[in-house]
Amino acid sequence: MSLIERALRRAREAAESSSSPDVPAARRMAGTRSLASGGSAATQARRVVEKPDVVITDALLDAAGLRAPEAQQRQVLSEYRHVKRQLLGEIQSGETSRMILIASALPGEGKSFSSANLAMSLALEPDYSVLLIDADVIKPNLTRVFGLTERLGLMDAAADPSIDVESLVLSTSIPGLTVLPAGRMNPNATEYFASARMQALMEQLMSAPQRLLVVDSLPLLLTTEARALAPLAGQVLLVVRAESTPRQAVMEAIDLLGEELNVKLILNAAPRTKMLRYLGYGYGYGYNYNYGETTARGASAKGEK
């Protein structure tokens, strides 16, 4: 049986079992698409890996806090679908590159949650593949969660020109999703992030046709690495945690990013009654459950009191 035939068989099996409570939520979130939903046979074949390097399960996501409560799964899926539509719209129009950087003003805002869930939502798109990059080289949460702390990663490739960064990309059990671990910490991480070598690495990773990069970065107000990496991104998503992130911290983070960058805000963990107040950061709308999305660009966000 050819690889394409196996992919089609898996797509049929996934469709038949998608309504079963025994199907892991991570697989339901990824959803192998059939050829009828779009994309070439070659694209579909590349999205499915029989023996992935990283197996992503419900238990793994739950233990790491990377999955919303079961009762909110459908709502969260809907919200991230909406978030990605705007991101993809700008990418498809040619306005931005295919690199999306996720940052926060301070630690504990839900940056890794947003990175993982956005990446899994984007991986649903049959015309794209997604590379989730852990660029938080100080506290590499995603690298730890996926059990990749001993693997070479982004920092190693940045520091050693002899390393082919593509060889460090790992497949996952979610169709269309690959990961790149952070690698070993380096005291000169900021300098490497701001180097021509890092720019070349990101360009090489984006040279894969239709690959989207989702980069989990670092807190902007406590580190300098995220500020060095941000200019390479086509879009920057700044995670704001409702009733936790000080408004002044958000404004300072936006100032650090500068008006030249394409910056948007993701409002995290906000009930609807509180969300409307946070929308003062920019303009947009919210949702009924725990997560929401709004956007802001430089001057419009800084003009708020």
mmCIF file of C-alpha atoms in Angstrom:
data_model
loop_
_atom_site.group_PDB
_atom_site.id
_atom_site.type_symbol
_atom_site.label_atom_id
_atom_site.label_comp_id
_atom_site.label_asym_id
_atom_site.label_seq_id
_atom_site.Cartn_x
_atom_site.Cartn_y
_atom_site.Cartn_z
ATOM 1 C CA MET A 1 0.000 0.000 0.000
ATOM 2 C CA SER A 2 1.425 3.391 -1.007
ATOM 3 C CA LEU A 3 1.945 6.259 1.441
ATOM 4 C CA ILE A 4 -0.867 8.195 -0.226
ATOM 5 C CA GLU A 5 -3.248 5.247 0.116
ATOM 6 C CA ARG A 6 -2.348 4.920 3.796
ATOM 7 C CA ALA A 7 -2.986 8.622 4.289
ATOM 8 C CA LEU A 8 -6.396 8.323 2.662
ATOM 9 C CA ARG A 9 -7.262 5.316 4.801
ATOM 10 C CA ARG A 10 -6.308 7.221 7.936
ATOM 11 C CA ALA A 11 -8.416 10.162 6.813
ATOM 12 C CA ARG A 12 -11.451 7.866 6.414
ATOM 13 C CA GLU A 13 -10.826 6.259 9.806
ATOM 14 C CA ALA A 14 -10.469 9.648 11.465
ATOM 15 C CA ALA A 15 -13.739 10.826 9.936
ATOM 16 C CA GLU A 16 -15.565 7.689 11.086
ATOM 17 C CA SER A 17 -14.255 7.957 14.669
ATOM 18 C CA SER A 18 -14.299 11.766 15.144
ATOM 19 C CA SER A 19 -17.554 11.645 17.107
ATOM 20 C CA SER A 20 -16.350 8.928 19.484
ATOM 21 C CA PRO A 21 -15.393 10.024 23.042
ATOM 22 C CA ASP A 22 -12.477 7.594 22.903
ATOM 23 C CA VAL A 23 -10.700 9.547 20.169
ATOM 24 C CA PRO A 24 -7.956 11.687 21.786
ATOM 25 C CA ALA A 25 -8.741 15.398 21.673
ATOM 26 C CA ALA A 26 -5.310 16.190 20.262
ATOM 27 C CA ARG A 27 -6.103 14.052 17.216
ATOM 28 C CA ARG A 28 -9.581 15.577 16.911
ATOM 29 C CA MET A 29 -7.984 19.032 17.008
ATOM 30 C CA ALA A 30 -5.563 18.106 14.250
ATOM 31 C CA GLY A 31 -8.146 16.366 12.052
ATOM 32 C CA THR A 32 -6.611 14.613 9.072
ATOM 33 C CA ARG A 33 -8.268 16.053 5.990
ATOM 34 C CA SER A 34 -9.428 14.080 2.977
ATOM 35 C CA LEU A 35 -8.445 15.090 -0.518
ATOM 36 C CA ALA A 36 -11.987 16.316 -1.071
ATOM 37 C CA SER A 37 -11.337 19.144 1.418
ATOM 38 C CA GLY A 38 -8.582 20.595 -0.725
ATOM 39 C CA GLY A 39 -4.855 20.151 -1.270
ATOM 40 C CA SER A 40 -2.920 17.829 -3.523
ATOM 41 C CA ALA A 41 -2.187 14.177 -2.847
ATOM 42 C CA ALA A 42 1.456 15.078 -2.216
ATOM 43 C CA THR A 43 0.443 17.663 0.360
ATOM 44 C CA GLN A 44 -1.774 15.148 2.168
ATOM 45 C CA ALA A 45 0.980 12.535 2.195
ATOM 46 C CA ARG A 46 3.487 14.921 3.783
ATOM 47 C CA ARG A 47 1.048 15.782 6.565
ATOM 48 C CA VAL A 48 0.859 12.207 7.908
ATOM 49 C CA VAL A 49 3.797 10.492 9.622
ATOM 50 C CA GLU A 50 3.564 6.828 10.588
ATOM 51 C CA LYS A 51 6.256 6.901 13.292
ATOM 52 C CA PRO A 52 6.407 10.472 14.623
ATOM 53 C CA ASP A 53 9.279 11.721 16.758
ATOM 54 C CA VAL A 54 6.864 13.366 19.223
ATOM 55 C CA VAL A 55 3.539 11.818 20.271
ATOM 56 C CA ILE A 56 1.079 14.471 21.504
ATOM 57 C CA THR A 57 -1.727 13.067 23.667
ATOM 58 C CA ASP A 58 -4.584 14.436 25.741
ATOM 59 C CA ALA A 59 -2.741 13.496 28.923
ATOM 60 C CA LEU A 60 0.352 15.364 27.787
ATOM 61 C CA LEU A 61 -1.590 18.527 26.950
ATOM 62 C CA ASP A 62 -3.645 18.365 30.145
ATOM 63 C CA ALA A 63 -0.639 17.854 32.404
ATOM 64 C CA ALA A 64 1.155 20.785 30.784
ATOM 65 C CA GLY A 65 -1.854 23.120 30.906
ATOM 66 C CA LEU A 66 -1.883 23.386 27.128
ATOM 67 C CA ARG A 67 -5.514 22.322 26.694
ATOM 68 C CA ALA A 68 -8.696 24.066 27.799
ATOM 69 C CA PRO A 69 -11.196 22.223 30.026
ATOM 70 C CA GLU A 70 -13.202 19.637 28.108
ATOM 71 C CA ALA A 71 -16.430 21.648 28.389
ATOM 72 C CA GLN A 72 -14.763 24.564 26.598
ATOM 73 C CA GLN A 73 -13.007 22.653 23.833
ATOM 74 C CA ARG A 74 -15.479 23.531 21.076
ATOM 75 C CA GLN A 75 -15.487 27.212 21.998
ATOM 76 C CA VAL A 76 -11.697 27.380 22.154
ATOM 77 C CA LEU A 77 -11.407 25.679 18.765
ATOM 78 C CA SER A 78 -13.818 28.251 17.331
ATOM 79 C CA GLU A 79 -11.881 31.145 18.813
ATOM 80 C CA TYR A 80 -8.525 30.002 17.474
ATOM 81 C CA ARG A 81 -10.097 29.417 14.080
ATOM 82 C CA HIS A 82 -11.105 33.058 14.098
ATOM 83 C CA VAL A 83 -7.665 34.222 15.235
ATOM 84 C CA LYS A 84 -5.922 32.311 12.460
ATOM 85 C CA ARG A 85 -8.266 33.608 9.754
ATOM 86 C CA GLN A 86 -6.906 37.127 10.137
ATOM 87 C CA LEU A 87 -3.325 35.872 10.310
ATOM 88 C CA LEU A 88 -3.762 33.743 7.195
ATOM 89 C CA GLY A 89 -5.550 36.572 5.406
ATOM 90 C CA GLU A 90 -2.492 38.801 5.705
ATOM 91 C CA ILE A 91 -0.140 35.984 4.740
ATOM 92 C CA GLN A 92 -2.200 35.020 1.700
ATOM 93 C CA SER A 93 -2.414 38.650 0.563
ATOM 94 C CA GLY A 94 1.373 38.836 0.554
ATOM 95 C CA GLU A 95 1.407 41.562 3.225
ATOM 96 C CA THR A 96 3.514 39.550 5.692
ATOM 97 C CA SER A 97 5.880 36.608 5.871
ATOM 98 C CA ARG A 98 4.823 33.178 7.125
ATOM 99 C CA MET A 99 6.505 33.648 10.517
ATOM 100 C CA ILE A 100 4.219 34.374 13.507
ATOM 101 C CA LEU A 101 5.937 35.220 16.789
ATOM 102 C CA ILE A 102 4.106 34.781 20.110
ATOM 103 C CA ALA A 103 5.339 36.950 22.982
ATOM 104 C CA SER A 104 4.096 38.428 26.261
ATOM 105 C CA ALA A 105 4.972 41.369 28.432
ATOM 106 C CA LEU A 106 5.543 39.222 31.537
ATOM 107 C CA PRO A 107 5.793 35.515 32.422
ATOM 108 C CA GLY A 108 2.663 33.499 33.164
ATOM 109 C CA GLU A 109 0.377 35.158 30.617
ATOM 110 C CA GLY A 110 -0.414 31.983 28.638
ATOM 111 C CA LYS A 111 2.169 32.395 25.889
ATOM 112 C CA SER A 112 2.935 28.691 25.492
ATOM 113 C CA PHE A 113 -0.782 27.803 25.615
ATOM 114 C CA SER A 114 -1.465 30.307 22.838
ATOM 115 C CA SER A 115 1.482 29.108 20.759
ATOM 116 C CA ALA A 116 0.507 25.445 20.996
ATOM 117 C CA ASN A 117 -3.201 25.962 20.347
ATOM 118 C CA LEU A 118 -2.622 28.364 17.459
ATOM 119 C CA ALA A 119 -0.157 25.928 15.899
ATOM 120 C CA MET A 120 -2.599 23.016 16.223
ATOM 121 C CA SER A 121 -5.395 25.119 14.759
ATOM 122 C CA LEU A 122 -3.234 26.206 11.812
ATOM 123 C CA ALA A 123 -2.240 22.562 11.266
ATOM 124 C CA LEU A 124 -5.886 21.874 10.423
ATOM 125 C CA GLU A 125 -5.391 23.833 7.195
ATOM 126 C CA PRO A 126 -4.883 21.265 4.405
ATOM 127 C CA ASP A 127 -2.881 23.681 2.264
ATOM 128 C CA TYR A 128 -0.245 24.399 4.925
ATOM 129 C CA SER A 129 2.152 22.680 7.268
ATOM 130 C CA VAL A 130 3.111 24.236 10.608
ATOM 131 C CA LEU A 131 6.446 24.316 12.414
ATOM 132 C CA LEU A 132 6.123 25.135 16.126
ATOM 133 C CA ILE A 133 9.436 26.612 17.302
ATOM 134 C CA ASP A 134 10.386 26.908 20.968
ATOM 135 C CA ALA A 135 12.463 30.101 21.068
ATOM 136 C CA ASP A 136 12.098 30.587 24.831
ATOM 137 C CA VAL A 137 15.692 29.564 25.406
ATOM 138 C CA ILE A 138 15.616 30.610 29.069
ATOM 139 C CA LYS A 139 12.540 28.620 30.155
ATOM 140 C CA PRO A 140 11.768 26.342 27.183
ATOM 141 C CA ASN A 141 8.369 25.099 28.326
ATOM 142 C CA LEU A 142 7.330 23.445 25.053
ATOM 143 C CA THR A 143 10.681 21.671 24.769
ATOM 144 C CA ARG A 144 10.214 20.299 28.282
ATOM 145 C CA VAL A 145 6.582 19.272 27.720
ATOM 146 C CA PHE A 146 7.451 17.350 24.553
ATOM 147 C CA GLY A 147 10.375 15.598 26.269
ATOM 148 C CA LEU A 148 13.013 17.210 24.053
ATOM 149 C CA THR A 149 15.355 18.810 26.581
ATOM 150 C CA GLU A 150 18.270 16.636 25.431
ATOM 151 C CA ARG A 151 17.741 17.330 21.742
ATOM 152 C CA LEU A 152 19.628 19.900 19.715
ATOM 153 C CA GLY A 153 17.488 22.831 18.622
ATOM 154 C CA LEU A 154 17.238 26.423 17.501
ATOM 155 C CA MET A 155 19.974 27.778 19.748
ATOM 156 C CA ASP A 156 22.447 25.114 18.642
ATOM 157 C CA ALA A 157 21.813 25.845 14.964
ATOM 158 C CA ALA A 158 22.206 29.588 15.578
ATOM 159 C CA ALA A 159 25.543 29.109 17.353
ATOM 160 C CA ASP A 160 27.006 26.502 14.998
ATOM 161 C CA PRO A 161 26.880 27.216 11.238
ATOM 162 C CA SER A 162 27.769 23.593 10.511
ATOM 163 C CA ILE A 163 24.385 22.412 11.832
ATOM 164 C CA ASP A 164 21.588 22.088 9.298
ATOM 165 C CA VAL A 165 18.546 23.442 11.161
ATOM 166 C CA GLU A 166 16.191 21.406 8.991
ATOM 167 C CA SER A 167 17.760 18.230 10.381
ATOM 168 C CA LEU A 168 16.615 19.286 13.871
ATOM 169 C CA VAL A 169 12.909 19.564 12.929
ATOM 170 C CA LEU A 170 10.867 16.757 14.512
ATOM 171 C CA SER A 171 7.628 15.205 13.293
ATOM 172 C CA THR A 172 4.596 14.866 15.589
ATOM 173 C CA SER A 173 1.517 12.679 15.787
ATOM 174 C CA ILE A 174 -0.626 15.654 14.752
ATOM 175 C CA PRO A 175 -0.891 15.750 10.941
ATOM 176 C CA GLY A 176 0.697 18.853 9.475
ATOM 177 C CA LEU A 177 2.551 19.818 12.685
ATOM 178 C CA THR A 178 6.299 19.616 13.339
ATOM 179 C CA VAL A 179 8.356 21.043 16.206
ATOM 180 C CA LEU A 180 11.799 22.541 16.680
ATOM 181 C CA PRO A 181 13.094 22.457 20.277
ATOM 182 C CA ALA A 182 14.919 25.359 21.891
ATOM 183 C CA GLY A 183 18.240 23.584 22.191
ATOM 184 C CA ARG A 184 20.991 24.341 24.687
ATOM 185 C CA MET A 185 21.016 27.683 26.467
ATOM 186 C CA ASN A 186 23.722 30.098 25.352
ATOM 187 C CA PRO A 187 24.801 33.206 27.312
ATOM 188 C CA ASN A 188 24.982 35.115 24.016
ATOM 189 C CA ALA A 189 21.451 34.192 22.938
ATOM 190 C CA THR A 190 20.411 37.809 22.306
ATOM 191 C CA GLU A 191 23.335 38.379 19.982
ATOM 192 C CA TYR A 192 22.632 35.169 18.096
ATOM 193 C CA PHE A 193 18.939 36.052 17.806
ATOM 194 C CA ALA A 194 19.867 39.412 16.290
ATOM 195 C CA SER A 195 22.439 37.928 13.924
ATOM 196 C CA ALA A 196 22.407 37.408 10.183
ATOM 197 C CA ARG A 197 22.701 33.694 10.927
ATOM 198 C CA MET A 198 19.306 33.692 12.684
ATOM 199 C CA GLN A 199 17.715 35.533 9.789
ATOM 200 C CA ALA A 200 19.161 32.939 7.422
ATOM 201 C CA LEU A 201 17.797 30.118 9.609
ATOM 202 C CA MET A 202 14.273 31.518 9.535
ATOM 203 C CA GLU A 203 14.463 32.042 5.789
ATOM 204 C CA GLN A 204 15.643 28.450 5.355
ATOM 205 C CA LEU A 205 12.767 27.130 7.489
ATOM 206 C CA MET A 206 10.278 29.192 5.473
ATOM 207 C CA SER A 207 11.740 27.922 2.205
ATOM 208 C CA ALA A 208 9.649 24.772 2.643
ATOM 209 C CA PRO A 209 6.567 25.394 0.482
ATOM 210 C CA GLN A 210 3.505 26.549 2.409
ATOM 211 C CA ARG A 211 5.134 26.084 5.825
ATOM 212 C CA LEU A 212 3.994 28.420 8.602
ATOM 213 C CA LEU A 213 6.306 29.184 11.517
ATOM 214 C CA VAL A 214 4.748 29.680 14.966
ATOM 215 C CA VAL A 215 7.477 30.874 17.336
ATOM 216 C CA ASP A 216 7.014 30.711 21.118
ATOM 217 C CA SER A 217 9.254 33.535 22.275
ATOM 218 C CA LEU A 218 10.144 35.136 25.643
ATOM 219 C CA PRO A 219 8.636 37.828 27.938
ATOM 220 C CA LEU A 220 9.507 41.196 26.445
ATOM 221 C CA LEU A 221 9.957 43.163 29.676
ATOM 222 C CA LEU A 222 12.280 40.662 31.371
ATOM 223 C CA THR A 223 14.505 39.552 28.504
ATOM 224 C CA THR A 224 16.122 40.977 25.395
ATOM 225 C CA GLU A 225 15.951 37.874 23.182
ATOM 226 C CA ALA A 226 12.330 38.387 22.097
ATOM 227 C CA ARG A 227 13.032 41.974 21.019
ATOM 228 C CA ALA A 228 15.962 40.748 18.923
ATOM 229 C CA LEU A 229 13.846 38.085 17.210
ATOM 230 C CA ALA A 230 10.652 40.113 16.670
ATOM 231 C CA PRO A 231 11.842 42.076 13.590
ATOM 232 C CA LEU A 232 12.119 38.797 11.661
ATOM 233 C CA ALA A 233 8.420 38.008 12.161
ATOM 234 C CA GLY A 234 5.662 38.887 9.742
ATOM 235 C CA GLN A 235 3.192 39.190 12.623
ATOM 236 C CA VAL A 236 3.692 39.435 16.396
ATOM 237 C CA LEU A 237 0.971 38.235 18.780
ATOM 238 C CA LEU A 238 1.249 39.723 22.267
ATOM 239 C CA VAL A 239 -0.529 37.577 24.864
ATOM 240 C CA VAL A 240 -2.371 39.560 27.557
ATOM 241 C CA ARG A 241 -3.873 37.771 30.574
ATOM 242 C CA ALA A 242 -7.119 39.297 31.806
ATOM 243 C CA GLU A 243 -7.041 40.721 35.348
ATOM 244 C CA SER A 244 -3.349 39.854 35.574
ATOM 245 C CA THR A 245 -1.252 41.745 33.038
ATOM 246 C CA PRO A 246 -0.912 45.390 34.129
ATOM 247 C CA ARG A 247 -2.051 47.798 31.435
ATOM 248 C CA GLN A 248 1.215 49.708 31.771
ATOM 249 C CA ALA A 249 3.166 46.519 31.104
ATOM 250 C CA VAL A 250 1.238 45.965 27.865
ATOM 251 C CA MET A 251 1.928 49.521 26.722
ATOM 252 C CA GLU A 252 5.631 49.195 27.537
ATOM 253 C CA ALA A 253 5.831 45.929 25.604
ATOM 254 C CA ILE A 254 4.189 47.545 22.572
ATOM 255 C CA ASP A 255 6.630 50.447 22.850
ATOM 256 C CA LEU A 256 9.551 48.025 22.864
ATOM 257 C CA LEU A 257 8.263 46.287 19.749
ATOM 258 C CA GLY A 258 7.940 49.622 17.958
ATOM 259 C CA GLU A 259 5.462 50.968 15.456
ATOM 260 C CA GLU A 260 7.109 49.286 12.471
ATOM 261 C CA LEU A 261 6.051 45.786 13.519
ATOM 262 C CA ASN A 262 2.684 44.195 12.805
ATOM 263 C CA VAL A 263 1.493 43.663 16.403
ATOM 264 C CA LYS A 264 -1.770 42.074 17.550
ATOM 265 C CA LEU A 265 -3.038 41.183 21.018
ATOM 266 C CA ILE A 266 -4.534 37.890 22.199
ATOM 267 C CA LEU A 267 -6.649 38.295 25.329
ATOM 268 C CA ASN A 268 -6.273 35.179 27.465
ATOM 269 C CA ALA A 269 -8.440 33.815 30.310
ATOM 270 C CA ALA A 270 -11.087 36.530 30.154
ATOM 271 C CA PRO A 271 -14.781 35.994 30.935
ATOM 272 C CA ARG A 272 -16.934 38.061 28.606
ATOM 273 C CA THR A 273 -18.011 40.525 31.312
ATOM 274 C CA LYS A 274 -14.355 41.441 31.928
ATOM 275 C CA MET A 275 -13.249 41.199 28.330
ATOM 276 C CA LEU A 276 -14.932 44.366 27.160
ATOM 277 C CA ARG A 277 -12.801 46.460 29.476
ATOM 278 C CA TYR A 278 -9.635 44.894 28.074
ATOM 279 C CA LEU A 279 -10.701 45.718 24.565
ATOM 280 C CA GLY A 280 -9.639 49.243 25.428
ATOM 281 C CA TYR A 281 -6.165 48.104 24.475
ATOM 282 C CA GLY A 282 -7.199 48.194 20.835
ATOM 283 C CA TYR A 283 -10.293 47.243 18.887
ATOM 284 C CA GLY A 284 -12.057 43.967 18.277
ATOM 285 C CA TYR A 285 -14.457 41.654 20.066
ATOM 286 C CA GLY A 286 -14.581 38.825 22.561
ATOM 287 C CA TYR A 287 -16.074 35.438 23.347
ATOM 288 C CA ASN A 288 -18.147 33.909 26.134
ATOM 289 C CA TYR A 289 -15.604 31.493 27.566
ATOM 290 C CA ASN A 290 -11.991 31.837 28.677
ATOM 291 C CA TYR A 291 -10.226 33.216 25.661
ATOM 292 C CA GLY A 292 -10.591 36.122 23.269
ATOM 293 C CA GLU A 293 -8.793 38.050 20.587
ATOM 294 C CA THR A 294 -8.310 41.709 19.854
ATOM 295 C CA THR A 295 -5.862 43.605 17.702
ATOM 296 C CA ALA A 296 -3.701 46.650 18.162
ATOM 297 C CA ARG A 297 -1.117 48.440 16.091
ATOM 298 C CA GLY A 298 1.424 50.842 17.516
ATOM 299 C CA ALA A 299 -0.139 54.283 17.819
ATOM 300 C CA SER A 300 -3.740 53.179 18.237
ATOM 301 C CA ALA A 301 -2.856 51.016 21.224
ATOM 302 C CA LYS A 302 -0.606 53.629 22.799
ATOM 303 C CA GLY A 303 -3.300 56.240 22.491
ATOM 304 C CA GLU A 304 -5.446 54.472 25.090
ATOM 305 C CA LYS A 305 -5.332 55.684 28.689
#
